[in-house]
């Protein structure tokens, strides 16, 4: 039983849940009815009008009403919105035991100690039926939730079921009601509208409670005989099905669970019992020490119950409703019913993975409590309370996703909680001894570790670490080092949520969220009045959590707010931007779209990402007093300024952020003295004298204005001020201005005019205005004041301004941070684009260079050093040593050790295995066995000249091993790389070596070669195609089809090599036109790609035409046209040549070229070998040569001896099989 | 032997771990640990000096360890001498033999480790095993695994690993040795090795050793692109470390990273010569450099025999 809420009060006799709101009514023995909010735990209202105990109370399903009945014989109907009793129904003649609203008709049923049951119409406020028959107190009467039935229980030891369908018919028209008033009495005796259907006898003491099953034709009753009886009924009869024994005293109330096969009963024996309604066995008992139970109520929609007892009531639920789940990357594993299920966020696909052990329904709350998942091993650890805390470990077979019906074997064990701490390790808490057992996936104990504190439960805290929780603190404990990495005082943590990057942690307790970093350094604490249910981190570091009623956020600095209200509790599993994925209590995954604007905005402010702030201000409707207050409070008045339309607020914000322009604009609109004044103060602070002046002028604050002119040295304006003062006959102002100006005569004049003659005289005389002084002395006569003597007095004269007018250097105001943020972003993008284009271009050019550099540089680099070789051969030397170790030192303790030890003989290096297994040249080269490689190549391809292959050999050899740094300062381990790795390859079976050259690289080279040819860079092309020819002997491919491709590649490369060589030769032959023409002509007979052929033809055509060999040229032109050239120029040239040749079909010079006769070109002499003539060929590349070349090195491939014997290219293991 | 149920915190854990995973600078920087017993402080000192050796600061070690220091440290000094002056290695080995034959010192695990390392360099694996095979510390077992792998006897190496796993399966050295062996036997085990290095990278600070380990696994799974980026990361790390500690650039640049980069570039068809020449300059004795020159020589010889 999970207690959700508890009250302390007088004895509770009646209870009723509100169907929508988290409210419960409790009627007390003292006569008070309390209305509680059980979520918040607050008393909302109390209704105190009954006299004596109130035993029955009930909420109306839809209206803001409830009904109560008490020992004052009164039934009262209340409106809780109006906080008052609407009316009272009188009629019962004794205590009222229960009252209940009908679910749709405007009826109330009540039961009373006057042995009657009454049905009332609360709209007409009349009693519409009195059900008589019981001959003792009627303890309870309830409507059937669907049908027109009433069940009642009485101390006469019977339960009765009443049929009230007649009543419904009667009240079909409301007008009847009034009519029926007069009929009441007849009904009273006739009883036609409510008849007893069944009388259930079986209890042998008074029955206290009876109620219907919400869906099935079942009844349940509880009586003073301490028994609970289940009854079944059909259309004609009702009979006793079974009796539940167990209560030790009078059973006071009993209910069916609406959604599960459960019965809940309570009794004066101070216990609540839960029974299995199908097996009819007791499942659980909850006892209280002192209090007898009197009443039960169930929530109409949720799995909540309430029970009233001698000193209050409790709201509880029977089972935990939180689904156990674990998030891993894009997937969620969770338990629903008896299946482990899998949910993929990206596709929102939900699949059943495997069935898990069904918790035997011996007891409640045995379902999965927590779930821990190890993605790499696909293992799931499910913890539950079975057997006082135990876990089950399931390894999910990889292919079982989607179809899983057979129960999988699980490994089990006991322990408070269990959680994965590494890929293949999990920790199990052993509470009794305060230690954790670290186990492997075979459920074997690998390690035991004592915990530093008495731990209640453990959570994951990064690989190898555990978060241990006690009542008042949590610690992070490193299992390997056995040290505490972090500690935080926080009580009753229930759940722990790590951020994706494992940098932040949220600790959730019932009413608080604590955020901390990975070392448990406290960041902030949030307190909630409503229970906290779940939470998750979004990618920006905002923690989003749910309470029973809300989805809320918490920023890293502790600011929090509500995102959304929810109607049912949900458990957040993961957050993707604006979408929150959660599980509800029925185990359904659902995405909730939220408006993240507010917290993203606040977060941006917090992180000072002003560009983002700016764009959010521009693009979204984000305002309101709360936001402005927030911004102001957080010190961002300048941002708030962007939201506000109201001039006064704007003015205030502008002043606060120091934005004087906006402040001036607002002040003009407002135009109030006070605002001008404040504007002046701020402007003065910033040093903006112009604005200060303006502000003072607007407020006509002459004194301040004068002083301003004084301090800014604006003497003109100051004297103007004096004149204004004079006009206004403001003597004091005039005097001040004169003083500021240092205008003594004026001062004297003012004093004189004001009648202060002595002062005027003194002023005049000290300032040396003798004439005036004398005149005044004359006026004063005897009263000439005496000037004080002594002291070193000096005259008060204002200094002359060095600089006058204008503003002072202005204070820097922070308003600018938002300006230009967007613009610069736009510019950035453009630049990037340009860069990208640039890079692309560069890369194009590079392709050839890379290849070029590659081989060249390696050979240069290799020409450095000569280190004596000590390669793999070494492994063999030890074999026959077999160590007679005692030879060395028979005397010491060390040798005693070594004498018993015989070192194993060294094994076969992998490279040796390669050599033994393979007859492919490349694999021998990789193994470093160059002489066998060469012998193989010689035998297979007749290769004799290995010099061009040197770098290839060494590259293959160097690329065959990787280097693994093992033990510090010890020599590295070199590990052989094998080809064709796959996940399922079995270990210890050696594969062939991975080779540094592969076929696809050659294809790239071929493309580059074509490109060079098109561009006419024949040196380049020659190098590339030769490179291909040189690499092919060391290529290994897998399939036979690829072997054919390799062979084809040899032919292509050979043709291009020959062609390029001839073309290069031709270019050297400018002084020998005949030979030049011949070479050009032969070139056209190489097997080229069509575009290249066209170019070759065009070049031959040009050469011949220029040399006057029109006939030959015409032949080339015809051939060119036959290829249907796409290039217009080529076509035109060919046609023109053809026309010219038709006029004059002659050749100026004789060429060794007969295009009608098929021929091949000798690779060395570049002479045509016509069909039928003797020729020899290269065993590798297949180039043809005149017989005299036999025994020479092939001029085309530069590798093989012409005419030598060879078995043919062997480049694939498939050829050997 | 290592006490499994020991509940007191292991004060040297962090230091050892740093050392085993190649975070030598971190090991040196965090070596100031209070409340060490005498035995532990000797171990601490030996780890610190060995870290210096791993960083190439041989002279510092030779100068700082005087004749009064503990035996274990004397052995460490010998290692520094051996590595710093290959020309005098006979003398060094002779003094090492002296220690080993003295029953008072010969059983010291650190002396034995040093002996194992030195004889491994001498390619005298049998002699190395003679001193290390008994085991007794995780380090010795791990060294055994490595020697046996070098001898291409993964069957024996596996037996050693089993022993380590029985002692402490989650020990860093057990995991490392497991990864070495997995790579040596290849096939599906490579993935396990990769997972081990992945675990390390999640758990501890990234070191060149871990990055190289990951990269080597990638290469064995023929994911050369991935390997290259890991290796470049390791190279950058080494470079930044150099500038930070003002060490000789070439010394600190991790030779294995360079060697693996050469291999990786070869397979990617990229230019590898720069890395190779860098490696030749900084570590002329590296296996890859030797392999390259040996290859050339054997090529020339083979051409001659064929001619």
PDB file of C-alpha atoms in Angstrom, chain A residues 376-377 422-425 438 440 446-448 450 463-464 478 480-483 850 853-854 857-858 861-872 875 878 881 883 885 888-889 891-894 897-898 901 903-910 926 928 930-931 934-935 938 943-944 946-947 949-950 953-990 994-998 1001, chain B residues 4 6-10 13-14 19 24 50 53-54 79 83 100-101 103 106-107 112-113 117 120-121 123-127 129-131 133-134 139 142-143 146 148-154 156 168-173 175 180 183-192 195-197 199 202-204 209 213 216 219-222 224 256 259-260 262-263 266-273 276-277 280 284 286-288 290-303 306-307:
ATOM      1  CA  UNK A 376      26.576  -3.359 -26.059  1.00  0.00           C
ATOM      2  CA  UNK A 377      25.685  -6.644 -24.500  1.00  0.00           C
ATOM      3  CA  UNK A 422      29.894  -1.216 -17.004  1.00  0.00           C
ATOM      4  CA  UNK A 423      29.211  -2.884 -20.309  1.00  0.00           C
ATOM      5  CA  UNK A 424      29.336  -6.376 -18.822  1.00  0.00           C
ATOM      6  CA  UNK A 425      29.227  -5.748 -15.100  1.00  0.00           C
ATOM      7  CA  UNK A 438      29.858  -6.786  -8.778  1.00  0.00           C
ATOM      8  CA  UNK A 440      29.356 -10.473 -14.662  1.00  0.00           C
ATOM      9  CA  UNK A 446      33.522 -10.820  -9.721  1.00  0.00           C
ATOM     10  CA  UNK A 447      34.154  -8.560  -6.813  1.00  0.00           C
ATOM     11  CA  UNK A 448      32.748  -7.546  -3.477  1.00  0.00           C
ATOM     12  CA  UNK A 450      32.069  -2.680   1.110  1.00  0.00           C
ATOM     13  CA  UNK A 463      31.243   3.441 -15.813  1.00  0.00           C
ATOM     14  CA  UNK A 464      32.564   1.779 -12.687  1.00  0.00           C
ATOM     15  CA  UNK A 478      34.232   4.468  -7.284  1.00  0.00           C
ATOM     16  CA  UNK A 480      37.640   0.214  -8.261  1.00  0.00           C
ATOM     17  CA  UNK A 481      39.411   2.783  -6.206  1.00  0.00           C
ATOM     18  CA  UNK A 482      37.017   2.348  -3.318  1.00  0.00           C
ATOM     19  CA  UNK A 483      36.887   6.061  -2.779  1.00  0.00           C
ATOM     20  CA  UNK A 850      48.786  13.393 -54.494  1.00  0.00           C
ATOM     21  CA  UNK A 853      54.010  12.783 -54.511  1.00  0.00           C
ATOM     22  CA  UNK A 854      53.088   9.504 -52.974  1.00  0.00           C
ATOM     23  CA  UNK A 857      58.490  10.753 -51.662  1.00  0.00           C
ATOM     24  CA  UNK A 858      58.434   7.366 -50.137  1.00  0.00           C
ATOM     25  CA  UNK A 861      62.445   8.868 -47.619  1.00  0.00           C
ATOM     26  CA  UNK A 862      63.558   5.311 -47.779  1.00  0.00           C
ATOM     27  CA  UNK A 863      66.958   6.119 -49.102  1.00  0.00           C
ATOM     28  CA  UNK A 864      68.072   7.114 -45.689  1.00  0.00           C
ATOM     29  CA  UNK A 865      69.201   4.453 -43.424  1.00  0.00           C
ATOM     30  CA  UNK A 866      70.525   1.016 -43.287  1.00  0.00           C
ATOM     31  CA  UNK A 867      69.532  -0.829 -40.218  1.00  0.00           C
ATOM     32  CA  UNK A 868      70.493  -4.422 -40.027  1.00  0.00           C
ATOM     33  CA  UNK A 869      67.560  -6.655 -40.487  1.00  0.00           C
ATOM     34  CA  UNK A 870      66.246  -8.771 -37.758  1.00  0.00           C
ATOM     35  CA  UNK A 871      62.768  -9.417 -38.861  1.00  0.00           C
ATOM     36  CA  UNK A 872      60.190 -12.052 -38.353  1.00  0.00           C
ATOM     37  CA  UNK A 875      60.692 -16.373 -34.010  1.00  0.00           C
ATOM     38  CA  UNK A 878      64.140 -20.439 -30.208  1.00  0.00           C
ATOM     39  CA  UNK A 881      66.450 -24.092 -27.532  1.00  0.00           C
ATOM     40  CA  UNK A 883      65.723 -24.241 -22.425  1.00  0.00           C
ATOM     41  CA  UNK A 885      67.259 -23.436 -17.606  1.00  0.00           C
ATOM     42  CA  UNK A 888      72.423 -20.809 -15.708  1.00  0.00           C
ATOM     43  CA  UNK A 889      72.404 -20.348 -12.003  1.00  0.00           C
ATOM     44  CA  UNK A 891      72.423 -21.288  -6.553  1.00  0.00           C
ATOM     45  CA  UNK A 892      69.919 -18.533  -5.946  1.00  0.00           C
ATOM     46  CA  UNK A 893      66.328 -18.279  -4.974  1.00  0.00           C
ATOM     47  CA  UNK A 894      65.505 -16.709  -8.297  1.00  0.00           C
ATOM     48  CA  UNK A 897      61.941 -20.354  -9.404  1.00  0.00           C
ATOM     49  CA  UNK A 898      63.166 -20.419 -12.923  1.00  0.00           C
ATOM     50  CA  UNK A 901      59.727 -23.118 -15.306  1.00  0.00           C
ATOM     51  CA  UNK A 903      59.389 -21.295 -21.253  1.00  0.00           C
ATOM     52  CA  UNK A 904      57.098 -22.264 -24.082  1.00  0.00           C
ATOM     53  CA  UNK A 905      58.719 -22.328 -27.495  1.00  0.00           C
ATOM     54  CA  UNK A 906      57.879 -19.348 -29.618  1.00  0.00           C
ATOM     55  CA  UNK A 907      54.936 -19.695 -31.930  1.00  0.00           C
ATOM     56  CA  UNK A 908      54.597 -19.001 -35.600  1.00  0.00           C
ATOM     57  CA  UNK A 909      54.442 -15.338 -36.530  1.00  0.00           C
ATOM     58  CA  UNK A 910      51.347 -14.473 -38.492  1.00  0.00           C
ATOM     59  CA  UNK A 926      53.122  -8.111 -47.181  1.00  0.00           C
ATOM     60  CA  UNK A 928      58.074  -9.416 -46.039  1.00  0.00           C
ATOM     61  CA  UNK A 930      60.429 -10.596 -50.970  1.00  0.00           C
ATOM     62  CA  UNK A 931      62.456 -13.369 -52.596  1.00  0.00           C
ATOM     63  CA  UNK A 934      59.816 -12.162 -56.753  1.00  0.00           C
ATOM     64  CA  UNK A 935      60.009 -15.816 -57.623  1.00  0.00           C
ATOM     65  CA  UNK A 938      58.727 -14.256 -62.196  1.00  0.00           C
ATOM     66  CA  UNK A 943      58.699 -10.256 -64.377  1.00  0.00           C
ATOM     67  CA  UNK A 944      62.400  -9.717 -64.264  1.00  0.00           C
ATOM     68  CA  UNK A 946      61.757  -5.447 -59.917  1.00  0.00           C
ATOM     69  CA  UNK A 947      63.230  -2.011 -59.477  1.00  0.00           C
ATOM     70  CA  UNK A 949      58.200  -2.374 -57.675  1.00  0.00           C
ATOM     71  CA  UNK A 950      60.479  -1.597 -54.778  1.00  0.00           C
ATOM     72  CA  UNK A 953      56.896  -4.037 -51.947  1.00  0.00           C
ATOM     73  CA  UNK A 954      57.989  -2.022 -48.942  1.00  0.00           C
ATOM     74  CA  UNK A 955      54.630  -0.284 -48.676  1.00  0.00           C
ATOM     75  CA  UNK A 956      52.855  -3.592 -48.619  1.00  0.00           C
ATOM     76  CA  UNK A 957      55.183  -4.866 -45.997  1.00  0.00           C
ATOM     77  CA  UNK A 958      54.959  -1.763 -43.854  1.00  0.00           C
ATOM     78  CA  UNK A 959      51.209  -1.666 -44.106  1.00  0.00           C
ATOM     79  CA  UNK A 960      50.769  -5.206 -42.891  1.00  0.00           C
ATOM     80  CA  UNK A 961      51.108  -4.562 -39.169  1.00  0.00           C
ATOM     81  CA  UNK A 962      49.779  -2.061 -36.693  1.00  0.00           C
ATOM     82  CA  UNK A 963      51.623  -1.050 -33.576  1.00  0.00           C
ATOM     83  CA  UNK A 964      50.164  -1.414 -30.172  1.00  0.00           C
ATOM     84  CA  UNK A 965      51.733   0.300 -27.248  1.00  0.00           C
ATOM     85  CA  UNK A 966      51.637  -2.304 -24.548  1.00  0.00           C
ATOM     86  CA  UNK A 967      53.467  -2.136 -21.310  1.00  0.00           C
ATOM     87  CA  UNK A 968      55.164   1.163 -20.628  1.00  0.00           C
ATOM     88  CA  UNK A 969      58.771   1.279 -21.858  1.00  0.00           C
ATOM     89  CA  UNK A 970      58.479  -2.242 -23.210  1.00  0.00           C
ATOM     90  CA  UNK A 971      58.848  -2.789 -26.955  1.00  0.00           C
ATOM     91  CA  UNK A 972      55.652  -2.293 -28.911  1.00  0.00           C
ATOM     92  CA  UNK A 973      53.552  -5.183 -30.003  1.00  0.00           C
ATOM     93  CA  UNK A 974      53.091  -5.357 -33.729  1.00  0.00           C
ATOM     94  CA  UNK A 975      49.843  -6.887 -34.744  1.00  0.00           C
ATOM     95  CA  UNK A 976      49.155  -8.296 -38.164  1.00  0.00           C
ATOM     96  CA  UNK A 977      46.192  -6.753 -39.959  1.00  0.00           C
ATOM     97  CA  UNK A 978      44.016  -9.240 -41.711  1.00  0.00           C
ATOM     98  CA  UNK A 979      41.855  -8.721 -44.718  1.00  0.00           C
ATOM     99  CA  UNK A 980      38.127  -9.160 -44.912  1.00  0.00           C
ATOM    100  CA  UNK A 981      37.338  -8.737 -41.251  1.00  0.00           C
ATOM    101  CA  UNK A 982      33.821  -9.434 -40.156  1.00  0.00           C
ATOM    102  CA  UNK A 983      32.085  -9.525 -36.832  1.00  0.00           C
ATOM    103  CA  UNK A 984      31.599 -13.238 -37.048  1.00  0.00           C
ATOM    104  CA  UNK A 985      35.161 -14.152 -37.975  1.00  0.00           C
ATOM    105  CA  UNK A 986      36.454 -16.687 -35.534  1.00  0.00           C
ATOM    106  CA  UNK A 987      39.471 -15.713 -33.498  1.00  0.00           C
ATOM    107  CA  UNK A 988      42.798 -17.485 -33.861  1.00  0.00           C
ATOM    108  CA  UNK A 989      42.051 -18.389 -37.458  1.00  0.00           C
ATOM    109  CA  UNK A 990      44.464 -16.342 -39.484  1.00  0.00           C
ATOM    110  CA  UNK A 994      45.276  -6.637 -45.407  1.00  0.00           C
ATOM    111  CA  UNK A 995      46.964  -5.003 -48.349  1.00  0.00           C
ATOM    112  CA  UNK A 996      47.812  -1.398 -48.820  1.00  0.00           C
ATOM    113  CA  UNK A 997      46.737  -1.516 -52.459  1.00  0.00           C
ATOM    114  CA  UNK A 998      43.357  -2.368 -53.707  1.00  0.00           C
ATOM    115  CA  UNK A1001      42.467   2.773 -55.794  1.00  0.00           C
TER     116      UNK A1001
ATOM    117  CA  UNK B   4      40.107  -8.646  -2.948  1.00  0.00           C
ATOM    118  CA  UNK B   6      40.349  -4.852   1.040  1.00  0.00           C
ATOM    119  CA  UNK B   7      38.089  -2.046   2.009  1.00  0.00           C
ATOM    120  CA  UNK B   8      40.537   0.758   2.545  1.00  0.00           C
ATOM    121  CA  UNK B   9      40.873   3.173  -0.307  1.00  0.00           C
ATOM    122  CA  UNK B  10      43.623   2.352  -2.721  1.00  0.00           C
ATOM    123  CA  UNK B  13      45.021   3.700  -7.751  1.00  0.00           C
ATOM    124  CA  UNK B  14      44.881   6.910  -9.749  1.00  0.00           C
ATOM    125  CA  UNK B  19      50.686   5.170 -15.695  1.00  0.00           C
ATOM    126  CA  UNK B  24      52.470   9.900 -17.888  1.00  0.00           C
ATOM    127  CA  UNK B  50      59.044   5.140 -14.952  1.00  0.00           C
ATOM    128  CA  UNK B  53      61.361   7.238 -18.635  1.00  0.00           C
ATOM    129  CA  UNK B  54      58.279   6.759 -20.758  1.00  0.00           C
ATOM    130  CA  UNK B  79      66.130   0.787 -17.172  1.00  0.00           C
ATOM    131  CA  UNK B  83      67.328   2.949 -22.786  1.00  0.00           C
ATOM    132  CA  UNK B 100      68.599 -10.653 -10.070  1.00  0.00           C
ATOM    133  CA  UNK B 101      70.998 -13.205  -8.739  1.00  0.00           C
ATOM    134  CA  UNK B 103      68.248 -13.373  -3.349  1.00  0.00           C
ATOM    135  CA  UNK B 106      65.867 -10.791  -7.025  1.00  0.00           C
ATOM    136  CA  UNK B 107      62.401 -11.272  -5.696  1.00  0.00           C
ATOM    137  CA  UNK B 112      61.689  -8.414 -12.116  1.00  0.00           C
ATOM    138  CA  UNK B 113      59.527  -6.156 -14.211  1.00  0.00           C
ATOM    139  CA  UNK B 117      61.313  -5.182 -20.068  1.00  0.00           C
ATOM    140  CA  UNK B 120      62.196  -8.026 -24.140  1.00  0.00           C
ATOM    141  CA  UNK B 121      64.168  -5.250 -25.741  1.00  0.00           C
ATOM    142  CA  UNK B 123      64.456 -10.033 -27.823  1.00  0.00           C
ATOM    143  CA  UNK B 124      65.480 -12.664 -25.332  1.00  0.00           C
ATOM    144  CA  UNK B 125      61.971 -13.628 -24.468  1.00  0.00           C
ATOM    145  CA  UNK B 126      62.929 -16.804 -22.720  1.00  0.00           C
ATOM    146  CA  UNK B 127      65.183 -14.933 -20.351  1.00  0.00           C
ATOM    147  CA  UNK B 129      59.924 -14.979 -18.989  1.00  0.00           C
ATOM    148  CA  UNK B 130      62.355 -16.562 -16.582  1.00  0.00           C
ATOM    149  CA  UNK B 131      62.027 -13.523 -14.397  1.00  0.00           C
ATOM    150  CA  UNK B 133      56.565 -15.930 -15.260  1.00  0.00           C
ATOM    151  CA  UNK B 134      56.000 -16.385 -11.550  1.00  0.00           C
ATOM    152  CA  UNK B 139      52.068  -5.819 -13.732  1.00  0.00           C
ATOM    153  CA  UNK B 142      50.440  -8.248 -17.829  1.00  0.00           C
ATOM    154  CA  UNK B 143      54.045  -8.264 -18.898  1.00  0.00           C
ATOM    155  CA  UNK B 146      52.790  -9.181 -23.662  1.00  0.00           C
ATOM    156  CA  UNK B 148      53.865 -14.362 -24.845  1.00  0.00           C
ATOM    157  CA  UNK B 149      52.063 -12.381 -27.504  1.00  0.00           C
ATOM    158  CA  UNK B 150      55.424 -11.315 -28.817  1.00  0.00           C
ATOM    159  CA  UNK B 151      56.383 -14.984 -28.940  1.00  0.00           C
ATOM    160  CA  UNK B 152      53.151 -15.627 -30.875  1.00  0.00           C
ATOM    161  CA  UNK B 153      51.960 -17.934 -28.162  1.00  0.00           C
ATOM    162  CA  UNK B 154      48.491 -16.549 -27.626  1.00  0.00           C
ATOM    163  CA  UNK B 156      49.887 -19.280 -23.198  1.00  0.00           C
ATOM    164  CA  UNK B 168      40.665  -8.854 -10.593  1.00  0.00           C
ATOM    165  CA  UNK B 169      38.758  -8.901 -13.802  1.00  0.00           C
ATOM    166  CA  UNK B 170      38.114  -5.184 -13.803  1.00  0.00           C
ATOM    167  CA  UNK B 171      41.685  -4.156 -13.198  1.00  0.00           C
ATOM    168  CA  UNK B 172      42.957  -1.748 -15.821  1.00  0.00           C
ATOM    169  CA  UNK B 173      45.837  -4.064 -16.652  1.00  0.00           C
ATOM    170  CA  UNK B 175      41.418  -5.094 -19.418  1.00  0.00           C
ATOM    171  CA  UNK B 180      46.162  -6.944 -26.499  1.00  0.00           C
ATOM    172  CA  UNK B 183      43.945  -8.021 -31.103  1.00  0.00           C
ATOM    173  CA  UNK B 184      46.577 -10.704 -31.346  1.00  0.00           C
ATOM    174  CA  UNK B 185      44.090 -13.473 -31.967  1.00  0.00           C
ATOM    175  CA  UNK B 186      41.956 -11.338 -34.238  1.00  0.00           C
ATOM    176  CA  UNK B 187      38.594 -12.287 -35.714  1.00  0.00           C
ATOM    177  CA  UNK B 188      35.530 -11.450 -33.703  1.00  0.00           C
ATOM    178  CA  UNK B 189      37.712 -10.690 -30.695  1.00  0.00           C
ATOM    179  CA  UNK B 190      38.750  -7.435 -32.275  1.00  0.00           C
ATOM    180  CA  UNK B 191      35.370  -6.013 -31.543  1.00  0.00           C
ATOM    181  CA  UNK B 192      35.821  -6.879 -27.897  1.00  0.00           C
ATOM    182  CA  UNK B 195      34.876  -2.156 -26.671  1.00  0.00           C
ATOM    183  CA  UNK B 196      37.581  -2.291 -24.016  1.00  0.00           C
ATOM    184  CA  UNK B 197      39.304   0.760 -25.417  1.00  0.00           C
ATOM    185  CA  UNK B 199      35.281   1.780 -22.084  1.00  0.00           C
ATOM    186  CA  UNK B 202      34.636   6.883 -21.488  1.00  0.00           C
ATOM    187  CA  UNK B 203      36.047   6.301 -18.089  1.00  0.00           C
ATOM    188  CA  UNK B 204      39.421   7.962 -18.092  1.00  0.00           C
ATOM    189  CA  UNK B 209      47.597   4.907 -25.732  1.00  0.00           C
ATOM    190  CA  UNK B 213      44.297   1.311 -29.193  1.00  0.00           C
ATOM    191  CA  UNK B 216      44.417  -0.094 -34.165  1.00  0.00           C
ATOM    192  CA  UNK B 219      42.330  -0.639 -38.728  1.00  0.00           C
ATOM    193  CA  UNK B 220      41.869  -4.281 -37.965  1.00  0.00           C
ATOM    194  CA  UNK B 221      38.211  -3.875 -38.735  1.00  0.00           C
ATOM    195  CA  UNK B 222      39.308  -2.176 -41.959  1.00  0.00           C
ATOM    196  CA  UNK B 224      40.822   3.158 -41.970  1.00  0.00           C
ATOM    197  CA  UNK B 256      53.308   4.577 -32.188  1.00  0.00           C
ATOM    198  CA  UNK B 259      53.861   4.449 -37.055  1.00  0.00           C
ATOM    199  CA  UNK B 260      50.169   3.731 -37.112  1.00  0.00           C
ATOM    200  CA  UNK B 262      52.054   5.530 -41.735  1.00  0.00           C
ATOM    201  CA  UNK B 263      50.208   2.245 -41.911  1.00  0.00           C
ATOM    202  CA  UNK B 266      49.242   3.484 -46.831  1.00  0.00           C
ATOM    203  CA  UNK B 267      45.876   1.796 -46.707  1.00  0.00           C
ATOM    204  CA  UNK B 268      44.026   4.964 -47.509  1.00  0.00           C
ATOM    205  CA  UNK B 269      46.309   5.551 -50.467  1.00  0.00           C
ATOM    206  CA  UNK B 270      47.455   8.796 -48.894  1.00  0.00           C
ATOM    207  CA  UNK B 271      50.886  10.175 -48.527  1.00  0.00           C
ATOM    208  CA  UNK B 272      52.688   8.455 -45.706  1.00  0.00           C
ATOM    209  CA  UNK B 273      56.235   9.597 -46.269  1.00  0.00           C
ATOM    210  CA  UNK B 276      57.698   8.055 -41.842  1.00  0.00           C
ATOM    211  CA  UNK B 277      60.468  10.599 -42.072  1.00  0.00           C
ATOM    212  CA  UNK B 280      62.856   8.144 -38.652  1.00  0.00           C
ATOM    213  CA  UNK B 284      65.302   5.690 -35.555  1.00  0.00           C
ATOM    214  CA  UNK B 286      61.287   2.083 -33.996  1.00  0.00           C
ATOM    215  CA  UNK B 287      60.077  -1.239 -35.286  1.00  0.00           C
ATOM    216  CA  UNK B 288      58.491   0.365 -38.311  1.00  0.00           C
ATOM    217  CA  UNK B 290      63.582  -1.029 -38.886  1.00  0.00           C
ATOM    218  CA  UNK B 291      60.976  -2.858 -40.846  1.00  0.00           C
ATOM    219  CA  UNK B 292      61.193  -0.333 -43.653  1.00  0.00           C
ATOM    220  CA  UNK B 293      64.949  -0.458 -43.928  1.00  0.00           C
ATOM    221  CA  UNK B 294      65.005  -4.208 -43.515  1.00  0.00           C
ATOM    222  CA  UNK B 295      62.494  -4.426 -46.307  1.00  0.00           C
ATOM    223  CA  UNK B 296      64.670  -2.401 -48.631  1.00  0.00           C
ATOM    224  CA  UNK B 297      67.645  -4.474 -47.848  1.00  0.00           C
ATOM    225  CA  UNK B 298      65.905  -7.739 -48.295  1.00  0.00           C
ATOM    226  CA  UNK B 299      64.486  -6.402 -51.545  1.00  0.00           C
ATOM    227  CA  UNK B 300      67.918  -5.620 -52.862  1.00  0.00           C
ATOM    228  CA  UNK B 301      69.222  -8.968 -51.742  1.00  0.00           C
ATOM    229  CA  UNK B 302      66.345 -10.769 -53.323  1.00  0.00           C
ATOM    230  CA  UNK B 303      66.883  -8.932 -56.589  1.00  0.00           C
ATOM    231  CA  UNK B 306      67.273 -13.681 -58.625  1.00  0.00           C
ATOM    232  CA  UNK B 307      69.553 -11.995 -61.088  1.00  0.00           C
TER     233      UNK B 307
END
